[in-house]
Amino acid sequence: MQERSSVAELANLLRRELNRYSPGEKLPSSRALVERFRVSPVTVSRALAALAAEGLVVTRPGAGAFRADRPRPRNRPGDTSWQEVALSAEPPGEAVPRSVDASGVLTTLAAPPPGVIELNGGYLHPTLQPERAMAAALARAGRRPGAWGRPPTDGLPELRAWFAREIGGPEGAVAASDVLITAGGQSALTTALHALAGPGAPVLVESPSYPGMLAAARACGLRPVPVPADTDGVRTDLLAQAFRASGARVFVCQPLFQNPTGAVLSAERRAEVLRVAREAGAFVVEDDFARRLVHEDAPPLPPTLAADDPDGVVVHICSLTKITSASLRVGALAARGTALERLRAIQVVDSFFVPRPLQEAALELVGAPAWPRHLRTVATELRARRETLLTALRRELPAAAEVGHVPYGGYHLWLRLPDGTDEWGLAAAALRAGVAVAPGRPYFSAEPPAPHLRVGFASASGPAELEAGARRLRTAFPDLADG
């Protein structure tokens, strides 16, 4: 059982037993609870903290936990119906609805219920995360002189230099002065959208595309305009048409292991994307989220678009989060010219700076001998998991195992479902069968051309869970088992 499930279960058990104790009476010691429920001391501490937050118990250092004298009164539910009008009423001339659908993002962030196999997650399973290396890095970072002081608003110089080398390659195409440290990739993406396009403006996006980017664009008051993509990346002939037809000045793309298709932008189209954007006087926001999630059998990776762009067309985004942990939210923005100044101003206003201990920990981590070993381990594991899941899906669901592109990086497969398939119904039935998958609809900013399913292989515990997940999908939707 995962730690988060154990904490919730123990808190529920203790909550039900509170009536055995009088107000102010001491509860059993933490050691007694550990022995009785066969959980760790950390689980006991977190469960008691949850009850204390509800006002049901009081913890006293050195004395233990006690039943609260009286339960904390519940807040009287008020009438919030007025907010529906205030949040939805659009003044004359407002071009974009203000409501934001975050369901596609929440799908990848929410922890699945106990017993459900997670094939819709966007992060590495804890067994793939460098937990020991991160803990050691955080401990060393906390002892650095000035680690708890105020950092430079642009980020620590050493960390900016490390990201510049990662983005610009050995030729040094990106300077440390071109880089801003951000609180992860999503924060960087939102900052870029705020900086580069005004409210109501169109922004070109790949179709299909990452739901978190679509939600961020709409939250910024922008209008996503889809540009179809295939196994070689965005269709550059249609990209040029979209710039002319929409008047957009921003194109957001994931050239490497695109989410959800897994496609890599071909060499011919890389040059064409930059040419088309330059002629349109537009920016290319390069979301390089998966470069460190390369698989063991991958050919040499192409450089970033930013490394081939001396003119400031590309605004580059990358992060350490995907290759480490959802909680290590340290990323980078790279840009040149006036755009960099605007990005800097917006980031300072939005968040001041990324906490210095987190930046120091990131520096310690990427400079440790464990870092290259971790990258090699993940590359090997992701390749093995990809093949395990692909084989299991082809065996269990031959009618749904049409994968448009088998990626050599990233953490998911993009399945083309038979025409007429109810992808939402399939996802709901799969959850009832004990496996979480992502329907394809949230990945399209307009009407999807066909039903799809995104199935991941990084958030499961290992090959056995991946094979079990495929079997549960067969149970949930037996029609897809007919080849």
PDB file of N, CA and C in Angstrom, residues 58-133:
ATOM      1  N   VAL A  58      -5.497  17.286  19.686  1.00  0.00           N
ATOM      2  CA  VAL A  58      -4.477  18.290  19.950  1.00  0.00           C
ATOM      3  C   VAL A  58      -3.181  17.549  20.231  1.00  0.00           C
ATOM      4  N   THR A  59      -2.134  17.919  19.542  1.00  0.00           N
ATOM      5  CA  THR A  59      -0.828  17.289  19.779  1.00  0.00           C
ATOM      6  C   THR A  59       0.042  18.239  20.587  1.00  0.00           C
ATOM      7  N   ARG A  60       0.711  17.664  21.592  1.00  0.00           N
ATOM      8  CA  ARG A  60       1.600  18.453  22.456  1.00  0.00           C
ATOM      9  C   ARG A  60       2.979  17.810  22.432  1.00  0.00           C
ATOM     10  N   PRO A  61       3.969  18.540  21.922  1.00  0.00           N
ATOM     11  CA  PRO A  61       5.320  17.975  21.825  1.00  0.00           C
ATOM     12  C   PRO A  61       5.797  17.429  23.159  1.00  0.00           C
ATOM     13  N   GLY A  62       6.255  16.188  23.130  1.00  0.00           N
ATOM     14  CA  GLY A  62       6.777  15.545  24.327  1.00  0.00           C
ATOM     15  C   GLY A  62       5.714  14.925  25.207  1.00  0.00           C
ATOM     16  N   ALA A  63       4.430  15.256  24.948  1.00  0.00           N
ATOM     17  CA  ALA A  63       3.351  14.723  25.796  1.00  0.00           C
ATOM     18  C   ALA A  63       2.463  13.743  25.045  1.00  0.00           C
ATOM     19  N   GLY A  64       2.268  13.934  23.756  1.00  0.00           N
ATOM     20  CA  GLY A  64       1.434  13.026  22.986  1.00  0.00           C
ATOM     21  C   GLY A  64       0.264  13.727  22.340  1.00  0.00           C
ATOM     22  N   ALA A  65      -0.750  12.928  21.970  1.00  0.00           N
ATOM     23  CA  ALA A  65      -1.950  13.453  21.309  1.00  0.00           C
ATOM     24  C   ALA A  65      -3.144  13.270  22.244  1.00  0.00           C
ATOM     25  N   PHE A  66      -4.030  14.254  22.239  1.00  0.00           N
ATOM     26  CA  PHE A  66      -5.183  14.260  23.132  1.00  0.00           C
ATOM     27  C   PHE A  66      -6.442  14.582  22.330  1.00  0.00           C
ATOM     28  N   ARG A  67      -7.559  13.997  22.771  1.00  0.00           N
ATOM     29  CA  ARG A  67      -8.816  14.365  22.131  1.00  0.00           C
ATOM     30  C   ARG A  67      -9.116  15.834  22.448  1.00  0.00           C
ATOM     31  N   ALA A  68      -9.545  16.572  21.429  1.00  0.00           N
ATOM     32  CA  ALA A  68      -9.823  17.990  21.618  1.00  0.00           C
ATOM     33  C   ALA A  68     -10.973  18.178  22.603  1.00  0.00           C
ATOM     34  N   ASP A  69     -10.931  19.282  23.337  1.00  0.00           N
ATOM     35  CA  ASP A  69     -11.981  19.565  24.329  1.00  0.00           C
ATOM     36  C   ASP A  69     -13.342  19.660  23.676  1.00  0.00           C
ATOM     37  N   ARG A  70     -13.409  20.268  22.541  1.00  0.00           N
ATOM     38  CA  ARG A  70     -14.675  20.354  21.810  1.00  0.00           C
ATOM     39  C   ARG A  70     -14.362  20.393  20.320  1.00  0.00           C
ATOM     40  N   PRO A  71     -15.191  19.759  19.519  1.00  0.00           N
ATOM     41  CA  PRO A  71     -14.928  19.765  18.082  1.00  0.00           C
ATOM     42  C   PRO A  71     -14.960  21.183  17.534  1.00  0.00           C
ATOM     43  N   ARG A  72     -14.115  21.427  16.554  1.00  0.00           N
ATOM     44  CA  ARG A  72     -14.118  22.726  15.900  1.00  0.00           C
ATOM     45  C   ARG A  72     -15.454  22.912  15.174  1.00  0.00           C
ATOM     46  N   PRO A  73     -16.160  24.018  15.411  1.00  0.00           N
ATOM     47  CA  PRO A  73     -17.456  24.195  14.760  1.00  0.00           C
ATOM     48  C   PRO A  73     -17.303  24.266  13.243  1.00  0.00           C
ATOM     49  N   ARG A  74     -18.235  23.614  12.583  1.00  0.00           N
ATOM     50  CA  ARG A  74     -18.209  23.633  11.125  1.00  0.00           C
ATOM     51  C   ARG A  74     -18.699  24.994  10.627  1.00  0.00           C
ATOM     52  N   ASN A  75     -18.078  25.476   9.589  1.00  0.00           N
ATOM     53  CA  ASN A  75     -18.530  26.737   9.022  1.00  0.00           C
ATOM     54  C   ASN A  75     -19.915  26.569   8.423  1.00  0.00           C
ATOM     55  N   ARG A  76     -20.769  27.529   8.687  1.00  0.00           N
ATOM     56  CA  ARG A  76     -22.121  27.476   8.115  1.00  0.00           C
ATOM     57  C   ARG A  76     -22.000  27.655   6.599  1.00  0.00           C
ATOM     58  N   PRO A  77     -22.585  26.744   5.833  1.00  0.00           N
ATOM     59  CA  PRO A  77     -22.500  26.901   4.375  1.00  0.00           C
ATOM     60  C   PRO A  77     -23.214  28.172   3.938  1.00  0.00           C
ATOM     61  N   GLY A  78     -22.533  28.971   3.171  1.00  0.00           N
ATOM     62  CA  GLY A  78     -23.130  30.203   2.695  1.00  0.00           C
ATOM     63  C   GLY A  78     -23.729  30.033   1.313  1.00  0.00           C
ATOM     64  N   ASP A  79     -24.243  31.102   0.784  1.00  0.00           N
ATOM     65  CA  ASP A  79     -24.836  31.103  -0.546  1.00  0.00           C
ATOM     66  C   ASP A  79     -23.829  31.703  -1.519  1.00  0.00           C
ATOM     67  N   THR A  80     -23.190  30.847  -2.307  1.00  0.00           N
ATOM     68  CA  THR A  80     -22.178  31.322  -3.254  1.00  0.00           C
ATOM     69  C   THR A  80     -22.703  31.373  -4.683  1.00  0.00           C
ATOM     70  N   SER A  81     -24.011  31.249  -4.834  1.00  0.00           N
ATOM     71  CA  SER A  81     -24.562  31.208  -6.188  1.00  0.00           C
ATOM     72  C   SER A  81     -24.300  32.499  -6.958  1.00  0.00           C
ATOM     73  N   TRP A  82     -24.106  33.622  -6.241  1.00  0.00           N
ATOM     74  CA  TRP A  82     -23.833  34.899  -6.904  1.00  0.00           C
ATOM     75  C   TRP A  82     -22.562  34.859  -7.738  1.00  0.00           C
ATOM     76  N   GLN A  83     -21.619  33.943  -7.344  1.00  0.00           N
ATOM     77  CA  GLN A  83     -20.339  33.896  -8.031  1.00  0.00           C
ATOM     78  C   GLN A  83     -20.478  33.425  -9.479  1.00  0.00           C
ATOM     79  N   GLU A  84     -21.521  32.644  -9.751  1.00  0.00           N
ATOM     80  CA  GLU A  84     -21.711  32.144 -11.113  1.00  0.00           C
ATOM     81  C   GLU A  84     -21.883  33.304 -12.090  1.00  0.00           C
ATOM     82  N   VAL A  85     -22.594  34.332 -11.631  1.00  0.00           N
ATOM     83  CA  VAL A  85     -22.787  35.508 -12.468  1.00  0.00           C
ATOM     84  C   VAL A  85     -21.490  36.315 -12.558  1.00  0.00           C
ATOM     85  N   ALA A  86     -20.863  36.547 -11.402  1.00  0.00           N
ATOM     86  CA  ALA A  86     -19.664  37.390 -11.371  1.00  0.00           C
ATOM     87  C   ALA A  86     -18.525  36.808 -12.197  1.00  0.00           C
ATOM     88  N   LEU A  87     -18.401  35.470 -12.197  1.00  0.00           N
ATOM     89  CA  LEU A  87     -17.295  34.842 -12.906  1.00  0.00           C
ATOM     90  C   LEU A  87     -17.570  34.611 -14.382  1.00  0.00           C
ATOM     91  N   SER A  88     -18.833  34.670 -14.785  1.00  0.00           N
ATOM     92  CA  SER A  88     -19.186  34.319 -16.152  1.00  0.00           C
ATOM     93  C   SER A  88     -19.648  35.493 -16.995  1.00  0.00           C
ATOM     94  N   ALA A  89     -20.147  36.550 -16.376  1.00  0.00           N
ATOM     95  CA  ALA A  89     -20.629  37.689 -17.138  1.00  0.00           C
ATOM     96  C   ALA A  89     -19.473  38.324 -17.900  1.00  0.00           C
ATOM     97  N   GLU A  90     -19.602  38.391 -19.212  1.00  0.00           N
ATOM     98  CA  GLU A  90     -18.533  38.921 -20.048  1.00  0.00           C
ATOM     99  C   GLU A  90     -18.900  40.318 -20.526  1.00  0.00           C
ATOM    100  N   PRO A  91     -18.031  41.282 -20.284  1.00  0.00           N
ATOM    101  CA  PRO A  91     -18.317  42.636 -20.746  1.00  0.00           C
ATOM    102  C   PRO A  91     -18.328  42.696 -22.261  1.00  0.00           C
ATOM    103  N   PRO A  92     -18.983  43.699 -22.849  1.00  0.00           N
ATOM    104  CA  PRO A  92     -19.003  43.832 -24.311  1.00  0.00           C
ATOM    105  C   PRO A  92     -17.593  43.845 -24.888  1.00  0.00           C
ATOM    106  N   GLY A  93     -17.423  43.086 -25.939  1.00  0.00           N
ATOM    107  CA  GLY A  93     -16.128  43.061 -26.605  1.00  0.00           C
ATOM    108  C   GLY A  93     -15.163  42.025 -26.076  1.00  0.00           C
ATOM    109  N   GLU A  94     -15.500  41.316 -24.984  1.00  0.00           N
ATOM    110  CA  GLU A  94     -14.583  40.289 -24.473  1.00  0.00           C
ATOM    111  C   GLU A  94     -14.575  39.121 -25.442  1.00  0.00           C
ATOM    112  N   ALA A  95     -13.381  38.733 -25.895  1.00  0.00           N
ATOM    113  CA  ALA A  95     -13.273  37.798 -27.009  1.00  0.00           C
ATOM    114  C   ALA A  95     -13.282  36.340 -26.586  1.00  0.00           C
ATOM    115  N   VAL A  96     -12.865  36.057 -25.366  1.00  0.00           N
ATOM    116  CA  VAL A  96     -12.672  34.674 -24.952  1.00  0.00           C
ATOM    117  C   VAL A  96     -13.417  34.419 -23.646  1.00  0.00           C
ATOM    118  N   PRO A  97     -14.209  33.329 -23.555  1.00  0.00           N
ATOM    119  CA  PRO A  97     -14.855  32.997 -22.278  1.00  0.00           C
ATOM    120  C   PRO A  97     -13.817  32.842 -21.179  1.00  0.00           C
ATOM    121  N   ARG A  98     -14.210  33.207 -19.965  1.00  0.00           N
ATOM    122  CA  ARG A  98     -13.251  33.209 -18.858  1.00  0.00           C
ATOM    123  C   ARG A  98     -13.203  31.882 -18.100  1.00  0.00           C
ATOM    124  N   SER A  99     -14.118  30.969 -18.394  1.00  0.00           N
ATOM    125  CA  SER A  99     -14.078  29.678 -17.715  1.00  0.00           C
ATOM    126  C   SER A  99     -12.902  28.859 -18.244  1.00  0.00           C
ATOM    127  N   VAL A 100     -12.321  28.056 -17.360  1.00  0.00           N
ATOM    128  CA  VAL A 100     -11.157  27.246 -17.722  1.00  0.00           C
ATOM    129  C   VAL A 100     -11.439  25.792 -17.347  1.00  0.00           C
ATOM    130  N   ASP A 101     -11.235  24.895 -18.291  1.00  0.00           N
ATOM    131  CA  ASP A 101     -11.400  23.468 -18.038  1.00  0.00           C
ATOM    132  C   ASP A 101     -10.043  22.876 -17.692  1.00  0.00           C
ATOM    133  N   ALA A 102      -9.840  22.526 -16.419  1.00  0.00           N
ATOM    134  CA  ALA A 102      -8.566  21.955 -15.968  1.00  0.00           C
ATOM    135  C   ALA A 102      -8.631  20.441 -15.818  1.00  0.00           C
ATOM    136  N   SER A 103      -9.688  19.820 -16.356  1.00  0.00           N
ATOM    137  CA  SER A 103      -9.872  18.376 -16.136  1.00  0.00           C
ATOM    138  C   SER A 103      -8.717  17.565 -16.710  1.00  0.00           C
ATOM    139  N   GLY A 104      -8.194  17.976 -17.878  1.00  0.00           N
ATOM    140  CA  GLY A 104      -7.084  17.228 -18.463  1.00  0.00           C
ATOM    141  C   GLY A 104      -5.833  17.284 -17.607  1.00  0.00           C
ATOM    142  N   VAL A 105      -5.617  18.420 -16.915  1.00  0.00           N
ATOM    143  CA  VAL A 105      -4.461  18.547 -16.027  1.00  0.00           C
ATOM    144  C   VAL A 105      -4.684  17.735 -14.759  1.00  0.00           C
ATOM    145  N   LEU A 106      -5.871  17.859 -14.189  1.00  0.00           N
ATOM    146  CA  LEU A 106      -6.156  17.160 -12.940  1.00  0.00           C
ATOM    147  C   LEU A 106      -6.057  15.649 -13.101  1.00  0.00           C
ATOM    148  N   THR A 107      -6.351  15.150 -14.301  1.00  0.00           N
ATOM    149  CA  THR A 107      -6.257  13.709 -14.548  1.00  0.00           C
ATOM    150  C   THR A 107      -4.850  13.198 -14.281  1.00  0.00           C
ATOM    151  N   THR A 108      -3.843  13.977 -14.681  1.00  0.00           N
ATOM    152  CA  THR A 108      -2.460  13.524 -14.503  1.00  0.00           C
ATOM    153  C   THR A 108      -1.920  13.830 -13.115  1.00  0.00           C
ATOM    154  N   LEU A 109      -2.600  14.718 -12.367  1.00  0.00           N
ATOM    155  CA  LEU A 109      -2.120  15.088 -11.037  1.00  0.00           C
ATOM    156  C   LEU A 109      -2.781  14.297  -9.922  1.00  0.00           C
ATOM    157  N   ALA A 110      -4.036  13.869 -10.143  1.00  0.00           N
ATOM    158  CA  ALA A 110      -4.789  13.218  -9.067  1.00  0.00           C
ATOM    159  C   ALA A 110      -4.243  11.822  -8.795  1.00  0.00           C
ATOM    160  N   ALA A 111      -4.138  11.484  -7.524  1.00  0.00           N
ATOM    161  CA  ALA A 111      -3.733  10.130  -7.142  1.00  0.00           C
ATOM    162  C   ALA A 111      -4.904   9.175  -7.369  1.00  0.00           C
ATOM    163  N   PRO A 112      -4.678   8.014  -7.980  1.00  0.00           N
ATOM    164  CA  PRO A 112      -5.781   7.080  -8.216  1.00  0.00           C
ATOM    165  C   PRO A 112      -6.261   6.467  -6.903  1.00  0.00           C
ATOM    166  N   PRO A 113      -7.508   6.011  -6.866  1.00  0.00           N
ATOM    167  CA  PRO A 113      -7.993   5.331  -5.660  1.00  0.00           C
ATOM    168  C   PRO A 113      -7.151   4.092  -5.371  1.00  0.00           C
ATOM    169  N   PRO A 114      -7.145   3.646  -4.116  1.00  0.00           N
ATOM    170  CA  PRO A 114      -6.385   2.434  -3.775  1.00  0.00           C
ATOM    171  C   PRO A 114      -6.809   1.253  -4.648  1.00  0.00           C
ATOM    172  N   GLY A 115      -5.829   0.515  -5.131  1.00  0.00           N
ATOM    173  CA  GLY A 115      -6.111  -0.659  -5.947  1.00  0.00           C
ATOM    174  C   GLY A 115      -6.238  -0.392  -7.428  1.00  0.00           C
ATOM    175  N   VAL A 116      -6.244   0.869  -7.833  1.00  0.00           N
ATOM    176  CA  VAL A 116      -6.373   1.213  -9.247  1.00  0.00           C
ATOM    177  C   VAL A 116      -4.973   1.355  -9.859  1.00  0.00           C
ATOM    178  N   ILE A 117      -4.763   0.708 -10.997  1.00  0.00           N
ATOM    179  CA  ILE A 117      -3.489   0.798 -11.702  1.00  0.00           C
ATOM    180  C   ILE A 117      -3.455   2.107 -12.483  1.00  0.00           C
ATOM    181  N   GLU A 118      -2.409   2.881 -12.265  1.00  0.00           N
ATOM    182  CA  GLU A 118      -2.326   4.222 -12.839  1.00  0.00           C
ATOM    183  C   GLU A 118      -1.616   4.187 -14.192  1.00  0.00           C
ATOM    184  N   LEU A 119      -2.419   4.240 -15.271  1.00  0.00           N
ATOM    185  CA  LEU A 119      -1.872   4.329 -16.621  1.00  0.00           C
ATOM    186  C   LEU A 119      -2.181   5.693 -17.244  1.00  0.00           C
ATOM    187  N   ASN A 120      -2.583   6.649 -16.431  1.00  0.00           N
ATOM    188  CA  ASN A 120      -2.880   7.992 -16.940  1.00  0.00           C
ATOM    189  C   ASN A 120      -1.999   9.054 -16.294  1.00  0.00           C
ATOM    190  N   GLY A 121      -1.023   8.650 -15.508  1.00  0.00           N
ATOM    191  CA  GLY A 121      -0.202   9.613 -14.786  1.00  0.00           C
ATOM    192  C   GLY A 121       0.831  10.284 -15.670  1.00  0.00           C
ATOM    193  N   GLY A 122       1.340  11.410 -15.202  1.00  0.00           N
ATOM    194  CA  GLY A 122       2.335  12.151 -15.957  1.00  0.00           C
ATOM    195  C   GLY A 122       3.698  12.204 -15.299  1.00  0.00           C
ATOM    196  N   TYR A 123       3.919  11.345 -14.293  1.00  0.00           N
ATOM    197  CA  TYR A 123       5.186  11.385 -13.567  1.00  0.00           C
ATOM    198  C   TYR A 123       5.706   9.972 -13.344  1.00  0.00           C
ATOM    199  N   LEU A 124       6.999   9.878 -13.034  1.00  0.00           N
ATOM    200  CA  LEU A 124       7.610   8.580 -12.780  1.00  0.00           C
ATOM    201  C   LEU A 124       7.040   7.952 -11.512  1.00  0.00           C
ATOM    202  N   HIS A 125       6.897   6.645 -11.526  1.00  0.00           N
ATOM    203  CA  HIS A 125       6.527   5.909 -10.324  1.00  0.00           C
ATOM    204  C   HIS A 125       7.622   6.116  -9.267  1.00  0.00           C
ATOM    205  N   PRO A 126       7.252   6.138  -7.987  1.00  0.00           N
ATOM    206  CA  PRO A 126       8.268   6.352  -6.942  1.00  0.00           C
ATOM    207  C   PRO A 126       9.482   5.439  -7.045  1.00  0.00           C
ATOM    208  N   THR A 127       9.295   4.215  -7.549  1.00  0.00           N
ATOM    209  CA  THR A 127      10.444   3.315  -7.673  1.00  0.00           C
ATOM    210  C   THR A 127      11.413   3.756  -8.763  1.00  0.00           C
ATOM    211  N   LEU A 128      10.983   4.633  -9.654  1.00  0.00           N
ATOM    212  CA  LEU A 128      11.869   5.153 -10.698  1.00  0.00           C
ATOM    213  C   LEU A 128      12.463   6.506 -10.334  1.00  0.00           C
ATOM    214  N   GLN A 129      11.964   7.110  -9.284  1.00  0.00           N
ATOM    215  CA  GLN A 129      12.459   8.426  -8.885  1.00  0.00           C
ATOM    216  C   GLN A 129      13.767   8.287  -8.096  1.00  0.00           C
ATOM    217  N   PRO A 130      14.642   9.248  -8.249  1.00  0.00           N
ATOM    218  CA  PRO A 130      15.926   9.188  -7.523  1.00  0.00           C
ATOM    219  C   PRO A 130      15.764   9.679  -6.083  1.00  0.00           C
ATOM    220  N   GLU A 131      14.953   8.972  -5.300  1.00  0.00           N
ATOM    221  CA  GLU A 131      14.580   9.489  -3.979  1.00  0.00           C
ATOM    222  C   GLU A 131      15.788   9.654  -3.058  1.00  0.00           C
ATOM    223  N   ARG A 132      16.683   8.673  -3.052  1.00  0.00           N
ATOM    224  CA  ARG A 132      17.864   8.800  -2.182  1.00  0.00           C
ATOM    225  C   ARG A 132      18.747   9.964  -2.612  1.00  0.00           C
ATOM    226  N   ALA A 133      18.948  10.072  -3.914  1.00  0.00           N
ATOM    227  CA  ALA A 133      19.796  11.157  -4.414  1.00  0.00           C
ATOM    228  C   ALA A 133      19.157  12.517  -4.132  1.00  0.00           C
TER     229      ALA A 133
END
